[in-house]
Tab-separated table of C-alpha atoms and ligand atoms in Angstrom:
chain	number	residue	atom	x	y	z
M	1	UNK	CA	75.865	136.970	97.779
M	2	UNK	CA	72.329	136.146	98.879
M	3	UNK	CA	72.293	135.448	102.625
M	4	UNK	CA	68.705	134.201	102.909
M	5	UNK	CA	68.364	130.482	103.535
M	6	UNK	CA	66.673	128.622	100.719
M	7	UNK	CA	63.827	126.639	102.257
M	8	UNK	CA	63.611	122.870	101.674
M	9	UNK	CA	60.052	123.251	100.387
M	10	UNK	CA	61.525	124.589	97.163
M	11	UNK	CA	63.188	121.205	96.598
M	12	UNK	CA	60.667	118.767	98.054
M	13	UNK	CA	58.752	118.136	94.859
M	14	UNK	CA	61.746	118.366	92.481
M	15	UNK	CA	62.111	115.330	90.233
M	16	UNK	CA	65.188	113.161	90.810
M	17	UNK	CA	66.555	113.921	87.312
M	18	UNK	CA	66.351	117.660	87.975
M	19	UNK	CA	68.116	117.190	91.289
M	20	UNK	CA	70.874	115.217	89.610
M	21	UNK	CA	71.564	118.130	87.240
M	22	UNK	CA	71.511	120.680	90.068
M	23	UNK	CA	73.868	118.580	92.227
M	24	UNK	CA	76.370	118.266	89.367
M	25	UNK	CA	76.143	122.006	88.666
M	26	UNK	CA	76.554	122.881	92.373
M	27	UNK	CA	79.557	120.567	92.754
M	28	UNK	CA	81.175	122.253	89.765
M	29	UNK	CA	80.574	125.705	91.196
M	30	UNK	CA	81.903	124.762	94.623
M	31	UNK	CA	84.976	122.961	93.250
M	32	UNK	CA	87.582	122.285	95.965
M	33	UNK	CA	85.534	124.071	98.563
M	34	UNK	CA	83.529	120.912	99.278
M	35	UNK	CA	84.193	117.235	99.576
M	36	UNK	CA	81.382	114.702	99.673
M	37	UNK	CA	81.876	111.575	101.788
M	38	UNK	CA	79.543	108.600	101.244
M	39	UNK	CA	78.842	105.490	103.272
M	40	UNK	CA	78.286	102.274	101.324
M	41	UNK	CA	74.639	102.011	102.476
M	42	UNK	CA	73.639	105.164	100.673
M	43	UNK	CA	71.160	104.973	97.814
M	44	UNK	CA	72.756	104.976	94.357
M	45	UNK	CA	71.149	108.317	93.515
M	46	UNK	CA	73.286	110.137	96.064
M	47	UNK	CA	76.160	107.652	96.404
M	48	UNK	CA	77.247	108.420	92.833
M	49	UNK	CA	78.077	111.992	93.950
M	50	UNK	CA	80.444	110.901	96.736
M	51	UNK	CA	84.081	111.962	96.165
M	52	UNK	CA	85.231	109.389	98.714
M	53	UNK	CA	83.307	106.281	99.798
M	54	UNK	CA	83.980	103.778	102.559
M	55	UNK	CA	82.993	102.057	105.758
M	56	UNK	CA	82.807	104.074	108.964
M	57	UNK	CA	86.493	103.570	109.838
M	58	UNK	CA	87.783	104.454	106.383
M	59	UNK	CA	85.628	107.590	106.229
M	60	UNK	CA	86.815	108.655	109.685
M	61	UNK	CA	90.444	108.243	108.541
M	62	UNK	CA	89.806	110.296	105.365
M	63	UNK	CA	88.535	113.229	107.401
M	64	UNK	CA	91.961	113.760	109.006
M	65	UNK	CA	93.489	114.708	105.646
M	66	UNK	CA	90.820	116.829	104.035
M	67	UNK	CA	91.411	120.459	103.019
M	68	UNK	CA	87.936	121.383	101.778
M	69	UNK	CA	86.056	123.964	103.796
M	70	UNK	CA	82.811	121.967	103.653
M	71	UNK	CA	82.509	118.259	104.381
M	72	UNK	CA	79.110	117.026	103.154
M	73	UNK	CA	78.359	113.634	104.710
M	74	UNK	CA	76.138	111.114	102.971
M	75	UNK	CA	75.532	108.874	105.959
M	76	UNK	CA	73.911	109.065	109.377
M	77	UNK	CA	74.166	111.513	112.266
M	78	UNK	CA	76.871	109.789	114.357
M	79	UNK	CA	79.137	109.574	111.256
M	80	UNK	CA	78.806	113.308	110.624
M	81	UNK	CA	79.589	113.964	114.305
M	82	UNK	CA	82.774	111.909	113.954
M	83	UNK	CA	83.707	113.941	110.867
M	84	UNK	CA	83.125	117.165	112.761
M	85	UNK	CA	85.188	115.996	115.738
M	86	UNK	CA	88.116	114.879	113.554
M	87	UNK	CA	88.022	117.844	111.162
M	88	UNK	CA	90.186	120.930	111.418
M	89	UNK	CA	89.031	124.175	113.040
M	90	UNK	CA	87.114	126.210	110.465
M	91	UNK	CA	85.910	123.196	108.486
M	92	UNK	CA	82.135	122.826	108.376
M	93	UNK	CA	80.381	119.442	108.383
M	94	UNK	CA	76.940	119.208	106.795
M	95	UNK	CA	74.424	116.353	106.987
M	96	UNK	CA	71.831	116.840	104.226
M	97	UNK	CA	68.944	115.572	106.405
M	98	UNK	CA	69.238	115.991	110.179
M	99	UNK	CA	66.728	113.215	110.743
M	100	UNK	CA	69.148	110.628	109.309
M	101	UNK	CA	69.933	108.965	112.628
M	102	UNK	CA	70.866	105.402	113.554
M	103	UNK	CA	68.259	103.404	115.490
M	104	UNK	CA	70.947	101.314	117.100
M	105	UNK	CA	72.890	104.369	118.273
M	106	UNK	CA	69.671	105.589	119.905
M	107	UNK	CA	69.499	102.418	122.027
M	108	UNK	CA	72.135	103.842	124.391
M	109	UNK	CA	72.092	107.310	125.915
M	110	UNK	CA	74.353	109.149	128.378
M	111	UNK	CA	72.008	108.937	131.379
M	112	UNK	CA	71.626	105.148	131.018
M	113	UNK	CA	75.319	104.551	130.366
M	114	UNK	CA	76.307	106.663	133.374
M	115	UNK	CA	73.847	104.807	135.606
M	116	UNK	CA	74.924	101.422	134.333
M	117	UNK	CA	78.619	102.217	134.828
M	118	UNK	CA	77.908	103.374	138.369
M	119	UNK	CA	75.896	100.275	139.233
M	120	UNK	CA	78.562	97.950	137.799
M	121	UNK	CA	81.334	99.692	139.662
M	122	UNK	CA	79.366	99.455	142.885
M	123	UNK	CA	79.086	95.643	142.507
M	124	UNK	CA	82.812	95.529	141.642
M	125	UNK	CA	83.725	97.521	144.794
M	126	UNK	CA	85.010	100.425	142.640
M	127	UNK	CA	88.100	98.357	141.825
M	128	UNK	CA	88.651	100.181	138.473
M	129	UNK	CA	88.384	96.909	136.558
M	130	UNK	CA	86.018	97.896	133.749
M	131	UNK	CA	86.723	99.651	130.453
M	132	UNK	CA	83.788	101.267	128.604
M	133	UNK	CA	83.894	100.639	124.837
M	134	UNK	CA	81.444	102.353	122.565
M	135	UNK	CA	80.852	101.202	119.009
M	136	UNK	CA	81.314	104.170	116.692
M	137	UNK	CA	77.523	103.902	116.088
M	138	UNK	CA	76.774	106.065	119.093
M	139	UNK	CA	76.238	109.728	119.939
M	140	UNK	CA	79.228	111.985	120.562
M	141	UNK	CA	78.440	112.327	124.310
M	142	UNK	CA	78.968	108.559	124.713
M	143	UNK	CA	82.344	108.845	123.018
M	144	UNK	CA	83.095	111.736	125.392
M	145	UNK	CA	82.032	109.493	128.305
M	146	UNK	CA	84.604	106.903	127.164
M	147	UNK	CA	87.199	109.673	126.866
M	148	UNK	CA	86.541	110.628	130.448
M	149	UNK	CA	86.629	107.054	131.813
M	150	UNK	CA	89.739	105.556	130.200
M	151	UNK	CA	87.563	103.952	127.529
M	152	UNK	CA	87.726	103.751	123.762
M	153	UNK	CA	85.710	103.657	120.524
M	154	UNK	CA	85.632	100.749	118.055
M	155	UNK	CA	84.268	100.081	114.571
M	156	UNK	CA	83.243	96.798	112.983
M	157	UNK	CA	86.674	96.676	111.324
M	158	UNK	CA	88.850	97.070	114.418
M	159	UNK	CA	86.671	95.659	117.221
M	160	UNK	CA	89.004	92.693	117.950
M	161	UNK	CA	92.100	94.954	118.166
M	162	UNK	CA	90.214	97.340	120.431
M	163	UNK	CA	88.968	94.544	122.734
M	164	UNK	CA	92.514	93.227	122.949
M	165	UNK	CA	93.755	96.631	123.856
M	166	UNK	CA	91.029	96.946	126.531
M	167	UNK	CA	92.007	93.617	128.108
M	168	UNK	CA	95.607	94.782	128.214
M	169	UNK	CA	94.372	97.653	130.416
M	170	UNK	CA	91.669	96.144	132.609
M	171	UNK	CA	89.855	92.883	133.329
M	172	UNK	CA	86.369	93.669	132.021
M	173	UNK	CA	84.575	95.588	129.315
M	174	UNK	CA	81.176	97.302	129.173
M	175	UNK	CA	80.381	97.180	125.434
M	176	UNK	CA	77.618	99.374	123.987
M	177	UNK	CA	75.305	99.748	122.139
M	178	UNK	CA	75.531	96.680	119.848
M	179	UNK	CA	75.401	93.325	121.601
M	180	UNK	CA	75.881	91.404	118.356
M	181	UNK	CA	79.187	93.035	117.416
M	182	UNK	CA	80.413	92.651	121.002
M	183	UNK	CA	79.374	89.004	121.236
M	184	UNK	CA	80.785	88.015	117.875
M	185	UNK	CA	84.097	89.778	118.532
M	186	UNK	CA	84.442	88.288	122.026
M	187	UNK	CA	83.542	84.826	120.710
M	188	UNK	CA	86.150	85.117	117.915
M	189	UNK	CA	88.724	85.862	120.613
M	190	UNK	CA	87.741	82.730	122.541
M	191	UNK	CA	85.676	84.283	125.306
M	192	UNK	CA	82.903	81.823	126.401
M	193	UNK	CA	79.357	83.082	125.860
M	194	UNK	CA	78.437	82.761	129.543
M	195	UNK	CA	81.143	85.279	130.381
M	196	UNK	CA	79.464	87.793	128.044
M	197	UNK	CA	76.012	88.334	129.618
M	198	UNK	CA	73.548	90.886	128.251
M	199	UNK	CA	73.206	94.024	130.323
M	200	UNK	CA	69.644	95.380	130.112
M	201	UNK	CA	69.921	99.062	131.150
M	202	UNK	CA	66.210	99.186	131.957
M	203	UNK	CA	66.423	96.506	134.662
M	204	UNK	CA	67.963	96.734	138.137
M	205	UNK	CA	71.549	95.499	137.916
M	206	UNK	CA	71.035	95.069	134.196
M	207	UNK	CA	68.872	91.987	134.934
M	208	UNK	CA	71.954	90.109	136.168
M	209	UNK	CA	73.048	88.643	139.487
M	210	UNK	CA	76.073	90.051	141.302
M	211	UNK	CA	77.860	86.762	140.647
M	212	UNK	CA	77.283	87.055	136.859
M	213	UNK	CA	78.723	90.592	136.923
M	214	UNK	CA	81.735	89.575	138.982
M	215	UNK	CA	82.467	86.647	136.612
M	216	UNK	CA	81.750	88.541	133.375
M	217	UNK	CA	84.503	89.466	130.890
M	218	UNK	CA	82.283	91.531	128.571
M	219	UNK	CA	78.929	93.062	129.543
M	220	UNK	CA	76.935	93.386	126.361
M	221	UNK	CA	74.526	96.301	126.174
M	222	UNK	CA	71.047	95.270	125.149
M	223	UNK	CA	71.072	96.981	121.733
M	224	UNK	CA	70.972	95.864	118.112
M	225	UNK	CA	70.533	97.023	114.541
M	226	UNK	CA	66.973	96.600	113.285
M	227	UNK	CA	68.239	96.051	109.742
M	228	UNK	CA	70.740	93.252	110.464
M	229	UNK	CA	68.397	91.692	113.023
M	230	UNK	CA	66.218	90.540	110.105
M	231	UNK	CA	68.802	88.002	108.868
M	232	UNK	CA	68.107	84.417	109.916
M	233	UNK	CA	69.820	81.027	109.978
M	234	UNK	CA	67.014	79.703	107.690
M	235	UNK	CA	68.159	82.125	104.957
M	236	UNK	CA	71.629	80.592	105.066
M	237	UNK	CA	70.301	77.014	105.096
M	238	UNK	CA	68.102	77.664	102.058
M	239	UNK	CA	71.001	79.245	100.138
M	240	UNK	CA	73.368	76.406	101.006
M	241	UNK	CA	70.858	73.861	99.737
M	242	UNK	CA	70.465	75.775	96.451
M	243	UNK	CA	74.199	76.582	96.070
M	244	UNK	CA	76.316	74.059	97.984
M	245	UNK	CA	79.461	75.636	96.450
M	246	UNK	CA	78.403	79.184	97.450
M	247	UNK	CA	79.786	81.416	100.212
M	248	UNK	CA	78.005	83.295	102.991
M	249	UNK	CA	79.328	86.648	104.188
M	250	UNK	CA	77.780	88.763	106.938
M	251	UNK	CA	78.240	92.018	108.826
M	252	UNK	CA	78.994	91.448	112.553
M	253	UNK	CA	75.847	93.386	113.491
M	254	UNK	CA	73.935	90.276	112.350
M	255	UNK	CA	72.600	87.817	114.962
M	256	UNK	CA	75.186	85.459	116.505
M	257	UNK	CA	73.909	82.309	114.802
M	258	UNK	CA	74.076	84.077	111.400
M	259	UNK	CA	77.713	85.068	111.998
M	260	UNK	CA	78.500	81.586	113.342
M	261	UNK	CA	77.149	79.984	110.153
M	262	UNK	CA	78.769	82.452	107.728
M	263	UNK	CA	82.003	81.718	105.900
M	264	UNK	CA	83.191	85.286	106.393
M	265	UNK	CA	82.204	88.067	108.835
M	266	UNK	CA	83.363	91.648	108.552
M	267	UNK	CA	82.690	95.338	107.949
M	268	UNK	CA	81.057	96.793	104.873
M	269	UNK	CA	84.490	97.459	103.279
M	270	UNK	CA	85.563	93.891	104.076
M	271	UNK	CA	82.409	92.514	102.449
M	272	UNK	CA	82.940	94.589	99.302
M	273	UNK	CA	86.635	93.751	98.998
M	274	UNK	CA	86.159	90.034	99.674
M	275	UNK	CA	83.555	89.637	96.921
M	276	UNK	CA	85.331	91.950	94.448
M	277	UNK	CA	88.563	89.929	94.889
M	278	UNK	CA	86.831	86.527	94.653
M	279	UNK	CA	87.104	84.317	91.594
M	280	UNK	CA	84.813	84.860	88.621
M	281	UNK	CA	81.613	82.813	88.755
M	282	UNK	CA	81.504	82.518	92.568
M	283	UNK	CA	78.190	82.723	94.423
M	284	UNK	CA	77.550	84.850	97.478
M	285	UNK	CA	74.831	85.286	100.087
M	286	UNK	CA	75.329	88.654	101.755
M	287	UNK	CA	73.982	89.696	105.192
M	288	UNK	CA	74.132	93.445	105.175
M	289	UNK	CA	72.113	96.459	104.000
M	290	UNK	CA	70.230	96.261	100.716
M	291	UNK	CA	71.699	99.253	98.857
M	292	UNK	CA	75.209	97.906	99.237
M	293	UNK	CA	74.162	94.427	98.108
M	294	UNK	CA	72.200	95.661	95.069
M	295	UNK	CA	75.072	97.900	93.934
M	296	UNK	CA	77.574	95.070	94.351
M	297	UNK	CA	75.318	92.576	92.555
M	298	UNK	CA	75.214	94.888	89.530
M	299	UNK	CA	78.930	95.547	89.585
M	300	UNK	CA	79.744	91.831	89.753
M	301	UNK	CA	77.481	90.779	86.826
M	302	UNK	CA	80.260	91.133	84.195
M	303	UNK	CA	82.352	88.703	86.284
M	304	UNK	CA	79.432	86.281	86.380
M	305	UNK	CA	79.315	86.376	90.194
M	306	UNK	CA	75.980	85.776	91.892
M	307	UNK	CA	75.464	88.248	94.767
M	308	UNK	CA	72.263	87.510	96.654
M	309	UNK	CA	70.696	89.471	99.472
M	310	UNK	CA	70.226	87.411	102.634
M	311	UNK	CA	66.615	88.214	103.568
M	312	UNK	CA	63.371	87.812	101.630
M	313	UNK	CA	62.089	91.103	102.990
M	314	UNK	CA	63.478	94.531	102.147
M	315	UNK	CA	66.142	95.451	104.720
M	316	UNK	CA	67.074	98.968	103.766
M	317	UNK	CA	68.475	101.292	106.438
M	318	UNK	CA	65.503	103.664	106.427
M	319	UNK	CA	67.387	106.443	108.200
M	320	UNK	CA	70.310	106.329	105.726
M	321	UNK	CA	67.682	106.514	102.971
M	322	UNK	CA	66.616	109.960	104.201
M	323	UNK	CA	69.635	111.407	102.430
M	324	UNK	CA	68.044	111.804	99.030
M	325	UNK	CA	68.920	113.866	95.934
M	326	UNK	CA	66.447	116.567	97.024
M	327	UNK	CA	68.232	117.113	100.357
M	328	UNK	CA	71.668	116.953	98.767
M	329	UNK	CA	70.773	119.516	96.089
M	330	UNK	CA	69.208	121.759	98.753
M	331	UNK	CA	72.250	121.689	101.062
M	332	UNK	CA	74.702	122.299	98.199
M	333	UNK	CA	72.801	125.272	96.862
M	334	UNK	CA	72.619	126.753	100.355
M	335	UNK	CA	76.406	126.453	100.628
M	336	UNK	CA	76.728	128.281	97.309
M	337	UNK	CA	74.328	130.871	98.661
M	338	UNK	CA	76.722	131.513	101.557
M	339	UNK	CA	74.262	130.159	104.068
M	340	UNK	CA	75.008	126.498	104.892
M	341	UNK	CA	72.196	124.542	106.552
M	342	UNK	CA	72.193	121.323	108.616
M	343	UNK	CA	75.618	121.989	110.156
M	344	UNK	CA	76.778	119.311	112.594
M	345	UNK	CA	78.734	120.881	115.434
M	346	UNK	CA	79.600	118.887	118.542
M	347	UNK	CA	80.023	121.170	121.614
M	348	UNK	CA	83.714	121.885	122.309
M	349	UNK	CA	84.257	120.089	125.600
M	350	UNK	CA	82.387	117.012	124.363
M	351	UNK	CA	84.290	117.087	121.096
M	352	UNK	CA	87.689	117.255	122.885
M	353	UNK	CA	86.884	114.209	125.067
M	354	UNK	CA	85.421	112.302	122.129
M	355	UNK	CA	88.516	113.105	120.039
M	356	UNK	CA	90.687	111.578	122.742
M	357	UNK	CA	88.959	108.216	122.282
M	358	UNK	CA	88.773	108.438	118.502
M	359	UNK	CA	92.518	109.254	118.305
M	360	UNK	CA	93.215	106.366	120.632
M	361	UNK	CA	91.133	104.102	118.419
M	362	UNK	CA	92.976	105.220	115.273
M	363	UNK	CA	96.293	104.646	117.022
M	364	UNK	CA	95.349	101.179	118.262
M	365	UNK	CA	93.870	100.114	114.912
P	1	13P	P1	80.639	99.757	108.766
P	1	13P	O1	81.540	100.340	109.799
P	1	13P	O2	80.966	98.327	108.488
P	1	13P	O3	80.607	100.598	107.570
P	1	13P	O4	79.183	99.673	109.389
P	1	13P	C1	78.456	100.792	109.759
P	1	13P	C2	77.068	100.472	110.003
P	1	13P	O5	76.300	101.277	110.455
P	1	13P	C3	76.616	99.112	109.699
P	1	13P	O6	75.250	98.993	109.980
P	2	SF4	FE1	72.398	102.122	112.249
P	2	SF4	FE2	71.664	99.680	111.464
P	2	SF4	FE3	71.393	101.776	109.807
P	2	SF4	FE4	73.838	100.816	110.403
P	2	SF4	S1	72.208	99.782	109.293
P	2	SF4	S2	73.243	102.972	110.358
P	2	SF4	S3	73.506	100.212	112.558
P	2	SF4	S4	70.324	101.455	111.778
């Protein structure tokens, strides 16, 4: 066995068709030793190699039952961290390009969350009335923070169940990093918008008055997804004029007024299942990432369903797109070579605390 790492330069200028052949060959050689997980936002050229596909909750659940030695994750960094945390000892998680991050996850970091939590507790006289909830789109150390402070993780699928659980424990929630998911979920549960103020971690007291903090039910971290932020109410209005019998479906990371004016709001799996199960000939405007919408539009053509992307501009998740056939072929061949690259390994203590919150989430949802 050759132990030298194969450098990425050897793959950089490989044509996509050549990569496809090499990926198929590598998968055949590795057999049951690897399993490839793929998020719905991945580009078709790598998505087609996924053994299991899903939204972030489904993929996290799959990990618990995998036997393969190598878990190759076609997704972004926080997803691969979750896979590593939930995998068995000895299993190795690989992310084909380490620069595939999530810009929303980067909008919260441990130092800011710790400071915010301290400031809030000071205003609340340290009365232990606030539960930290982190969206799964966050770094492992924030999940560990929640594990240490009686908090929990949520995904776009289970956010309402998780908020309900949190309110059965304590009065208030600090929700990070996505204000849109937090606001939409709180609103769907009947919480008035003025009891869900935005907490700006870069301002003293989050830019709020003490009174606003004392009255708040959910403090929404000032974070958002740059991709979903592009969707606008005007897109929905134009579609409804053109197709009065059509339906609008959006991901809850979309702006509040987009969710409010959609017929359905839910996770990537929910969006796929709703449209796949809809009647033939129905028309859909979809507010989520472009790769998912394009794939679905093609799949639905035989059923004569119109699946239209919500924005006029290209809203691809540019970090997800970094996982390309070149990187996938490169990582697989290094595994064959006995020298896996791009291993995602969360430090033990952090992983244990993060696992606490992930297990709690899986139990509650
Ligand atoms: P899902 O959990 O719905 O797959 O969403 C993940 C994500 O990053 C959406 O932008
Ligand atoms: Fe992150 Fe947005 Fe990309 Fe989802 S679509 S992975 S939230 S940047």
